[in-house]
Amino acid sequence: MASVLLVEDDPVIRARLIDVLSRHDHVVRSSPYGFEALREVTRQPPDAVVLDLGLPDLDGVDVLRMLRSISQVPVLVATARDDEAEIIRLLNAGADDYLVKPFSGGQLAARLGAVLRRASAAAHPAAPVEPHGGVIRVGGLAIDREARSAVLDGKELRLTRREFDLLAYLAERADRVVPRRRVLADVWRQPYVEEQTLDVHVSSLRRKLGERARRPRYLHTVRGVGIKLVTPG
């Protein structure tokens, strides 16, 4: 059972979605307004937010950005906007997933369940693999957090501070997909960071690992979900 905040201004749609979510054993609170939803998240944080974009007081994208400045709660956006550029803008603004209207109650429940599972996995990651004195090993990578050194196939990598932090963070969660917003929150530790910042660091780190986005060996991106560092097969 999860607590869900539904932000939808249309009373008919809101009632239908409350019914769907309640039948899937979620505890649902709702609001037709963006500002009210932001106050609700601050007052009583939910496990997830289902956010409509066409709100009467604020554009939903602005609500999403403001929400991301105060919380890392998973957000599933419900939108009638199916343009690819708009979807990219939503994901970059911090959405964990999206549904294009019209959608069925089954779709909503399934997508929300997936978002909640990813959030739970990110909050309870697998224990770091540290077989030798705190050194994390993933394939030919050896990462020593205390010495702040990373070695690939016997050759030391020259990494910036943030690149090292990112690599070590992903190595501790090897072979698991970590949502992009979770990476930004845990590695950058700032209220709001543009996702392009992560893209730039991933690209630089990938070059230093000697691989390309089209043929990744260690560093894989899962579109619309997140990033993972894998043990090469």
PDB file of C-alpha atoms in Angstrom:
ATOM      1  CA  MET A   1       0.000   0.000   0.000  1.00  0.00           C
ATOM      2  CA  ALA A   2       1.355   3.416  -0.979  1.00  0.00           C
ATOM      3  CA  SER A   3       0.184   6.960  -0.333  1.00  0.00           C
ATOM      4  CA  VAL A   4      -0.418   8.827  -3.589  1.00  0.00           C
ATOM      5  CA  LEU A   5      -1.034  12.523  -4.156  1.00  0.00           C
ATOM      6  CA  LEU A   6      -3.171  13.028  -7.272  1.00  0.00           C
ATOM      7  CA  VAL A   7      -2.967  16.504  -8.818  1.00  0.00           C
ATOM      8  CA  GLU A   8      -5.800  16.825 -11.342  1.00  0.00           C
ATOM      9  CA  ASP A   9      -8.217  19.737 -11.832  1.00  0.00           C
ATOM     10  CA  ASP A  10     -10.962  17.958 -13.819  1.00  0.00           C
ATOM     11  CA  PRO A  11     -13.413  16.632 -11.173  1.00  0.00           C
ATOM     12  CA  VAL A  12     -14.680  13.775 -13.355  1.00  0.00           C
ATOM     13  CA  ILE A  13     -11.193  12.521 -14.236  1.00  0.00           C
ATOM     14  CA  ARG A  14     -10.063  13.056 -10.642  1.00  0.00           C
ATOM     15  CA  ALA A  15     -12.903  10.927  -9.277  1.00  0.00           C
ATOM     16  CA  ARG A  16     -12.189   8.156 -11.803  1.00  0.00           C
ATOM     17  CA  LEU A  17      -8.475   8.079 -11.010  1.00  0.00           C
ATOM     18  CA  ILE A  18      -9.081   8.109  -7.266  1.00  0.00           C
ATOM     19  CA  ASP A  19     -11.331   5.073  -7.743  1.00  0.00           C
ATOM     20  CA  VAL A  20      -8.714   3.262  -9.864  1.00  0.00           C
ATOM     21  CA  LEU A  21      -5.875   3.936  -7.429  1.00  0.00           C
ATOM     22  CA  SER A  22      -7.993   3.047  -4.389  1.00  0.00           C
ATOM     23  CA  ARG A  23      -8.945  -0.272  -5.974  1.00  0.00           C
ATOM     24  CA  HIS A  24      -5.226  -0.997  -6.272  1.00  0.00           C
ATOM     25  CA  ASP A  25      -4.876  -0.501  -2.513  1.00  0.00           C
ATOM     26  CA  HIS A  26      -3.300   2.971  -2.623  1.00  0.00           C
ATOM     27  CA  VAL A  27      -4.243   5.658  -0.116  1.00  0.00           C
ATOM     28  CA  VAL A  28      -5.121   8.662  -2.269  1.00  0.00           C
ATOM     29  CA  ARG A  29      -5.145  12.376  -1.486  1.00  0.00           C
ATOM     30  CA  SER A  30      -6.006  14.808  -4.248  1.00  0.00           C
ATOM     31  CA  SER A  31      -5.759  18.450  -5.191  1.00  0.00           C
ATOM     32  CA  PRO A  32      -6.853  20.432  -8.249  1.00  0.00           C
ATOM     33  CA  TYR A  33      -4.183  23.108  -7.722  1.00  0.00           C
ATOM     34  CA  GLY A  34      -0.404  23.205  -8.108  1.00  0.00           C
ATOM     35  CA  PHE A  35       0.342  25.435  -5.108  1.00  0.00           C
ATOM     36  CA  GLU A  36      -1.878  23.342  -2.871  1.00  0.00           C
ATOM     37  CA  ALA A  37      -0.109  20.173  -4.041  1.00  0.00           C
ATOM     38  CA  LEU A  38       3.275  21.678  -3.196  1.00  0.00           C
ATOM     39  CA  ARG A  39       2.050  22.490   0.309  1.00  0.00           C
ATOM     40  CA  GLU A  40       0.722  18.936   0.670  1.00  0.00           C
ATOM     41  CA  VAL A  41       4.087  17.436  -0.274  1.00  0.00           C
ATOM     42  CA  THR A  42       5.779  19.617   2.336  1.00  0.00           C
ATOM     43  CA  ARG A  43       3.171  18.979   5.020  1.00  0.00           C
ATOM     44  CA  GLN A  44       2.702  15.235   4.531  1.00  0.00           C
ATOM     45  CA  PRO A  45       5.052  13.717   1.942  1.00  0.00           C
ATOM     46  CA  PRO A  46       3.389  11.010  -0.186  1.00  0.00           C
ATOM     47  CA  ASP A  47       5.091   7.944  -1.632  1.00  0.00           C
ATOM     48  CA  ALA A  48       4.344   9.165  -5.163  1.00  0.00           C
ATOM     49  CA  VAL A  49       2.683  12.003  -7.062  1.00  0.00           C
ATOM     50  CA  VAL A  50       0.488  11.662 -10.149  1.00  0.00           C
ATOM     51  CA  LEU A  51       0.630  15.085 -11.788  1.00  0.00           C
ATOM     52  CA  ASP A  52      -1.598  16.517 -14.503  1.00  0.00           C
ATOM     53  CA  LEU A  53      -0.015  19.382 -16.450  1.00  0.00           C
ATOM     54  CA  GLY A  54      -3.109  21.464 -17.269  1.00  0.00           C
ATOM     55  CA  LEU A  55      -3.713  23.049 -13.854  1.00  0.00           C
ATOM     56  CA  PRO A  56      -5.673  26.282 -13.304  1.00  0.00           C
ATOM     57  CA  ASP A  57      -3.073  28.117 -11.197  1.00  0.00           C
ATOM     58  CA  LEU A  58       0.310  26.860 -12.445  1.00  0.00           C
ATOM     59  CA  ASP A  59       1.643  25.042 -15.471  1.00  0.00           C
ATOM     60  CA  GLY A  60       2.360  21.470 -14.476  1.00  0.00           C
ATOM     61  CA  VAL A  61       5.984  21.688 -15.653  1.00  0.00           C
ATOM     62  CA  ASP A  62       6.531  24.597 -13.241  1.00  0.00           C
ATOM     63  CA  VAL A  63       4.939  22.536 -10.469  1.00  0.00           C
ATOM     64  CA  LEU A  64       7.303  19.688 -11.332  1.00  0.00           C
ATOM     65  CA  ARG A  65      10.362  21.940 -11.146  1.00  0.00           C
ATOM     66  CA  MET A  66       9.284  23.469  -7.840  1.00  0.00           C
ATOM     67  CA  LEU A  67       8.507  20.019  -6.499  1.00  0.00           C
ATOM     68  CA  ARG A  68      11.987  18.846  -7.399  1.00  0.00           C
ATOM     69  CA  SER A  69      13.486  21.750  -5.442  1.00  0.00           C
ATOM     70  CA  ILE A  70      11.899  20.469  -2.220  1.00  0.00           C
ATOM     71  CA  SER A  71      11.487  16.709  -2.659  1.00  0.00           C
ATOM     72  CA  GLN A  72      12.668  13.618  -4.502  1.00  0.00           C
ATOM     73  CA  VAL A  73       9.243  11.955  -4.340  1.00  0.00           C
ATOM     74  CA  PRO A  74       8.580   9.884  -7.498  1.00  0.00           C
ATOM     75  CA  VAL A  75       6.413  11.786  -9.994  1.00  0.00           C
ATOM     76  CA  LEU A  76       4.307  10.197 -12.720  1.00  0.00           C
ATOM     77  CA  VAL A  77       3.124  12.865 -15.155  1.00  0.00           C
ATOM     78  CA  ALA A  78      -0.252  12.501 -16.863  1.00  0.00           C
ATOM     79  CA  THR A  79      -0.299  14.637 -19.981  1.00  0.00           C
ATOM     80  CA  ALA A  80      -2.154  15.159 -23.231  1.00  0.00           C
ATOM     81  CA  ARG A  81       1.090  16.470 -24.740  1.00  0.00           C
ATOM     82  CA  ASP A  82       2.666  13.690 -26.788  1.00  0.00           C
ATOM     83  CA  ASP A  83       5.325  15.715 -28.624  1.00  0.00           C
ATOM     84  CA  GLU A  84       8.780  14.142 -28.178  1.00  0.00           C
ATOM     85  CA  ALA A  85      10.407  17.461 -27.305  1.00  0.00           C
ATOM     86  CA  GLU A  86       7.784  18.005 -24.615  1.00  0.00           C
ATOM     87  CA  ILE A  87       8.330  14.536 -23.169  1.00  0.00           C
ATOM     88  CA  ILE A  88      12.078  15.161 -23.040  1.00  0.00           C
ATOM     89  CA  ARG A  89      11.411  18.476 -21.296  1.00  0.00           C
ATOM     90  CA  LEU A  90       9.293  16.680 -18.695  1.00  0.00           C
ATOM     91  CA  LEU A  91      11.945  14.055 -18.006  1.00  0.00           C
ATOM     92  CA  ASN A  92      14.643  16.729 -17.783  1.00  0.00           C
ATOM     93  CA  ALA A  93      12.473  18.679 -15.356  1.00  0.00           C
ATOM     94  CA  GLY A  94      12.413  15.668 -13.038  1.00  0.00           C
ATOM     95  CA  ALA A  95       9.542  13.378 -14.036  1.00  0.00           C
ATOM     96  CA  ASP A  96      10.158   9.713 -13.259  1.00  0.00           C
ATOM     97  CA  ASP A  97       7.714   8.541 -15.922  1.00  0.00           C
ATOM     98  CA  TYR A  98       4.762   9.796 -17.945  1.00  0.00           C
ATOM     99  CA  LEU A  99       1.437   8.680 -19.392  1.00  0.00           C
ATOM    100  CA  VAL A 100      -0.161  10.275 -22.443  1.00  0.00           C
ATOM    101  CA  LYS A 101      -3.919  10.843 -22.194  1.00  0.00           C
ATOM    102  CA  PRO A 102      -6.211   9.088 -22.715  1.00  0.00           C
ATOM    103  CA  PHE A 103      -4.977   6.071 -20.777  1.00  0.00           C
ATOM    104  CA  SER A 104      -6.646   3.160 -19.019  1.00  0.00           C
ATOM    105  CA  GLY A 105      -6.792   2.620 -15.290  1.00  0.00           C
ATOM    106  CA  GLY A 106      -4.702  -0.508 -15.762  1.00  0.00           C
ATOM    107  CA  GLN A 107      -1.961   1.475 -17.478  1.00  0.00           C
ATOM    108  CA  LEU A 108      -1.904   4.008 -14.668  1.00  0.00           C
ATOM    109  CA  ALA A 109      -1.705   1.341 -11.976  1.00  0.00           C
ATOM    110  CA  ALA A 110       1.060  -0.548 -13.796  1.00  0.00           C
ATOM    111  CA  ARG A 111       3.186   2.542 -14.471  1.00  0.00           C
ATOM    112  CA  LEU A 112       2.754   3.806 -10.932  1.00  0.00           C
ATOM    113  CA  GLY A 113       3.711   0.410  -9.560  1.00  0.00           C
ATOM    114  CA  ALA A 114       6.885   0.417 -11.654  1.00  0.00           C
ATOM    115  CA  VAL A 115       7.791   3.934 -10.467  1.00  0.00           C
ATOM    116  CA  LEU A 116       7.287   2.909  -6.842  1.00  0.00           C
ATOM    117  CA  ARG A 117       9.415  -0.232  -7.279  1.00  0.00           C
ATOM    118  CA  ARG A 118      12.276   1.760  -8.810  1.00  0.00           C
ATOM    119  CA  ALA A 119      12.093   4.285  -5.981  1.00  0.00           C
ATOM    120  CA  SER A 120      12.155   1.506  -3.397  1.00  0.00           C
ATOM    121  CA  ALA A 121      15.149  -0.169  -5.064  1.00  0.00           C
ATOM    122  CA  ALA A 122      17.028   3.134  -5.146  1.00  0.00           C
ATOM    123  CA  ALA A 123      16.269   3.775  -1.475  1.00  0.00           C
ATOM    124  CA  HIS A 124      17.457   0.285  -0.485  1.00  0.00           C
ATOM    125  CA  PRO A 125      20.386  -0.503  -2.764  1.00  0.00           C
ATOM    126  CA  ALA A 126      22.319  -3.727  -2.672  1.00  0.00           C
ATOM    127  CA  ALA A 127      25.250  -3.714  -0.300  1.00  0.00           C
ATOM    128  CA  PRO A 128      28.510  -2.504  -1.866  1.00  0.00           C
ATOM    129  CA  VAL A 129      30.898  -5.176  -3.078  1.00  0.00           C
ATOM    130  CA  GLU A 130      34.094  -4.531  -1.117  1.00  0.00           C
ATOM    131  CA  PRO A 131      36.193  -7.707  -1.164  1.00  0.00           C
ATOM    132  CA  HIS A 132      39.587  -6.176  -0.401  1.00  0.00           C
ATOM    133  CA  GLY A 133      39.894  -3.478   2.231  1.00  0.00           C
ATOM    134  CA  GLY A 134      37.135  -1.217   0.975  1.00  0.00           C
ATOM    135  CA  VAL A 135      38.049  -1.495  -2.702  1.00  0.00           C
ATOM    136  CA  ILE A 136      34.993  -1.885  -4.924  1.00  0.00           C
ATOM    137  CA  ARG A 137      35.574  -4.176  -7.912  1.00  0.00           C
ATOM    138  CA  VAL A 138      33.384  -4.348 -10.989  1.00  0.00           C
ATOM    139  CA  GLY A 139      34.953  -6.377 -13.764  1.00  0.00           C
ATOM    140  CA  GLY A 140      38.331  -4.802 -14.493  1.00  0.00           C
ATOM    141  CA  LEU A 141      37.494  -1.704 -12.442  1.00  0.00           C
ATOM    142  CA  ALA A 142      38.921  -1.239  -8.955  1.00  0.00           C
ATOM    143  CA  ILE A 143      37.685   1.802  -7.035  1.00  0.00           C
ATOM    144  CA  ASP A 144      39.182   2.827  -3.705  1.00  0.00           C
ATOM    145  CA  ARG A 145      36.985   5.429  -2.019  1.00  0.00           C
ATOM    146  CA  GLU A 146      39.476   6.195   0.762  1.00  0.00           C
ATOM    147  CA  ALA A 147      42.361   6.782  -1.629  1.00  0.00           C
ATOM    148  CA  ARG A 148      39.974   8.306  -4.188  1.00  0.00           C
ATOM    149  CA  SER A 149      41.572   6.276  -6.949  1.00  0.00           C
ATOM    150  CA  ALA A 150      40.041   4.327  -9.817  1.00  0.00           C
ATOM    151  CA  VAL A 151      41.958   1.749 -11.854  1.00  0.00           C
ATOM    152  CA  LEU A 152      40.762   0.116 -15.070  1.00  0.00           C
ATOM    153  CA  ASP A 153      42.604  -3.002 -16.239  1.00  0.00           C
ATOM    154  CA  GLY A 154      45.704  -1.952 -14.287  1.00  0.00           C
ATOM    155  CA  LYS A 155      45.731   1.652 -15.532  1.00  0.00           C
ATOM    156  CA  GLU A 156      44.762   4.512 -13.239  1.00  0.00           C
ATOM    157  CA  LEU A 157      41.955   6.740 -14.503  1.00  0.00           C
ATOM    158  CA  ARG A 158      42.366  10.504 -14.289  1.00  0.00           C
ATOM    159  CA  LEU A 159      38.977  11.602 -13.015  1.00  0.00           C
ATOM    160  CA  THR A 160      37.600  14.873 -11.736  1.00  0.00           C
ATOM    161  CA  ARG A 161      36.161  14.894  -8.222  1.00  0.00           C
ATOM    162  CA  ARG A 162      32.594  14.634  -9.490  1.00  0.00           C
ATOM    163  CA  GLU A 163      33.457  11.936 -12.044  1.00  0.00           C
ATOM    164  CA  PHE A 164      35.025   9.853  -9.297  1.00  0.00           C
ATOM    165  CA  ASP A 165      32.010  10.331  -7.012  1.00  0.00           C
ATOM    166  CA  LEU A 166      29.663   9.314  -9.831  1.00  0.00           C
ATOM    167  CA  LEU A 167      31.691   6.236 -10.764  1.00  0.00           C
ATOM    168  CA  ALA A 168      32.006   5.087  -7.148  1.00  0.00           C
ATOM    169  CA  TYR A 169      28.304   5.643  -6.525  1.00  0.00           C
ATOM    170  CA  LEU A 170      27.310   3.526  -9.537  1.00  0.00           C
ATOM    171  CA  ALA A 171      29.901   0.857  -8.703  1.00  0.00           C
ATOM    172  CA  GLU A 172      28.386   0.446  -5.242  1.00  0.00           C
ATOM    173  CA  ARG A 173      25.105  -0.308  -7.017  1.00  0.00           C
ATOM    174  CA  ALA A 174      26.621  -2.389  -9.813  1.00  0.00           C
ATOM    175  CA  ASP A 175      24.223  -4.072 -12.230  1.00  0.00           C
ATOM    176  CA  ARG A 176      21.251  -2.094 -10.883  1.00  0.00           C
ATOM    177  CA  VAL A 177      19.510   0.734 -12.712  1.00  0.00           C
ATOM    178  CA  VAL A 178      19.555   3.930 -10.658  1.00  0.00           C
ATOM    179  CA  PRO A 179      16.991   6.617 -11.602  1.00  0.00           C
ATOM    180  CA  ARG A 180      18.575   9.785 -12.972  1.00  0.00           C
ATOM    181  CA  ARG A 181      17.012  12.063 -10.369  1.00  0.00           C
ATOM    182  CA  ARG A 182      18.253   9.751  -7.616  1.00  0.00           C
ATOM    183  CA  VAL A 183      21.805   9.946  -8.988  1.00  0.00           C
ATOM    184  CA  LEU A 184      21.630  13.739  -9.061  1.00  0.00           C
ATOM    185  CA  ALA A 185      20.207  13.928  -5.549  1.00  0.00           C
ATOM    186  CA  ASP A 186      22.741  11.532  -4.011  1.00  0.00           C
ATOM    187  CA  VAL A 187      25.895  12.553  -5.902  1.00  0.00           C
ATOM    188  CA  TRP A 188      25.393  16.306  -6.349  1.00  0.00           C
ATOM    189  CA  ARG A 189      23.497  16.817  -3.069  1.00  0.00           C
ATOM    190  CA  GLN A 190      21.945  20.075  -4.231  1.00  0.00           C
ATOM    191  CA  PRO A 191      18.249  21.051  -4.251  1.00  0.00           C
ATOM    192  CA  TYR A 192      18.012  21.171  -8.041  1.00  0.00           C
ATOM    193  CA  VAL A 193      20.498  20.289 -10.749  1.00  0.00           C
ATOM    194  CA  GLU A 194      19.696  20.206 -14.457  1.00  0.00           C
ATOM    195  CA  GLU A 195      19.792  16.681 -15.873  1.00  0.00           C
ATOM    196  CA  GLN A 196      22.071  17.917 -18.662  1.00  0.00           C
ATOM    197  CA  THR A 197      24.739  18.204 -15.956  1.00  0.00           C
ATOM    198  CA  LEU A 198      24.508  14.462 -15.424  1.00  0.00           C
ATOM    199  CA  ASP A 199      24.603  13.836 -19.183  1.00  0.00           C
ATOM    200  CA  VAL A 200      27.842  15.807 -19.490  1.00  0.00           C
ATOM    201  CA  HIS A 201      29.523  13.869 -16.672  1.00  0.00           C
ATOM    202  CA  VAL A 202      28.308  10.512 -17.970  1.00  0.00           C
ATOM    203  CA  SER A 203      29.659  11.354 -21.432  1.00  0.00           C
ATOM    204  CA  SER A 204      33.051  12.392 -20.027  1.00  0.00           C
ATOM    205  CA  LEU A 205      33.249   9.346 -17.777  1.00  0.00           C
ATOM    206  CA  ARG A 206      32.344   7.078 -20.665  1.00  0.00           C
ATOM    207  CA  ARG A 207      35.230   8.485 -22.742  1.00  0.00           C
ATOM    208  CA  LYS A 208      37.674   7.870 -19.910  1.00  0.00           C
ATOM    209  CA  LEU A 209      36.443   4.301 -19.655  1.00  0.00           C
ATOM    210  CA  GLY A 210      37.286   3.935 -23.351  1.00  0.00           C
ATOM    211  CA  GLU A 211      33.785   3.266 -24.584  1.00  0.00           C
ATOM    212  CA  ARG A 212      31.040   4.885 -26.642  1.00  0.00           C
ATOM    213  CA  ALA A 213      27.340   5.424 -25.984  1.00  0.00           C
ATOM    214  CA  ARG A 214      26.396   3.164 -28.890  1.00  0.00           C
ATOM    215  CA  ARG A 215      28.667   0.354 -27.691  1.00  0.00           C
ATOM    216  CA  PRO A 216      28.854   0.611 -23.899  1.00  0.00           C
ATOM    217  CA  ARG A 217      30.883  -1.865 -21.931  1.00  0.00           C
ATOM    218  CA  TYR A 218      30.500  -0.666 -18.339  1.00  0.00           C
ATOM    219  CA  LEU A 219      28.309   2.436 -18.380  1.00  0.00           C
ATOM    220  CA  HIS A 220      24.800   1.834 -19.684  1.00  0.00           C
ATOM    221  CA  THR A 221      21.843   4.218 -19.879  1.00  0.00           C
ATOM    222  CA  VAL A 222      18.296   2.893 -19.803  1.00  0.00           C
ATOM    223  CA  ARG A 223      16.152   5.402 -21.653  1.00  0.00           C
ATOM    224  CA  GLY A 224      13.491   6.994 -19.529  1.00  0.00           C
ATOM    225  CA  VAL A 225      14.663   5.102 -16.434  1.00  0.00           C
ATOM    226  CA  GLY A 226      18.245   5.730 -15.373  1.00  0.00           C
ATOM    227  CA  ILE A 227      21.873   4.629 -15.421  1.00  0.00           C
ATOM    228  CA  LYS A 228      23.736   1.508 -14.416  1.00  0.00           C
ATOM    229  CA  LEU A 229      27.329   0.326 -14.223  1.00  0.00           C
ATOM    230  CA  VAL A 230      27.445  -3.297 -15.321  1.00  0.00           C
ATOM    231  CA  THR A 231      29.941  -6.109 -14.963  1.00  0.00           C
ATOM    232  CA  PRO A 232      31.051  -6.867 -18.540  1.00  0.00           C
ATOM    233  CA  GLY A 233      29.965 -10.292 -19.761  1.00  0.00           C
TER     234      GLY A 233
END
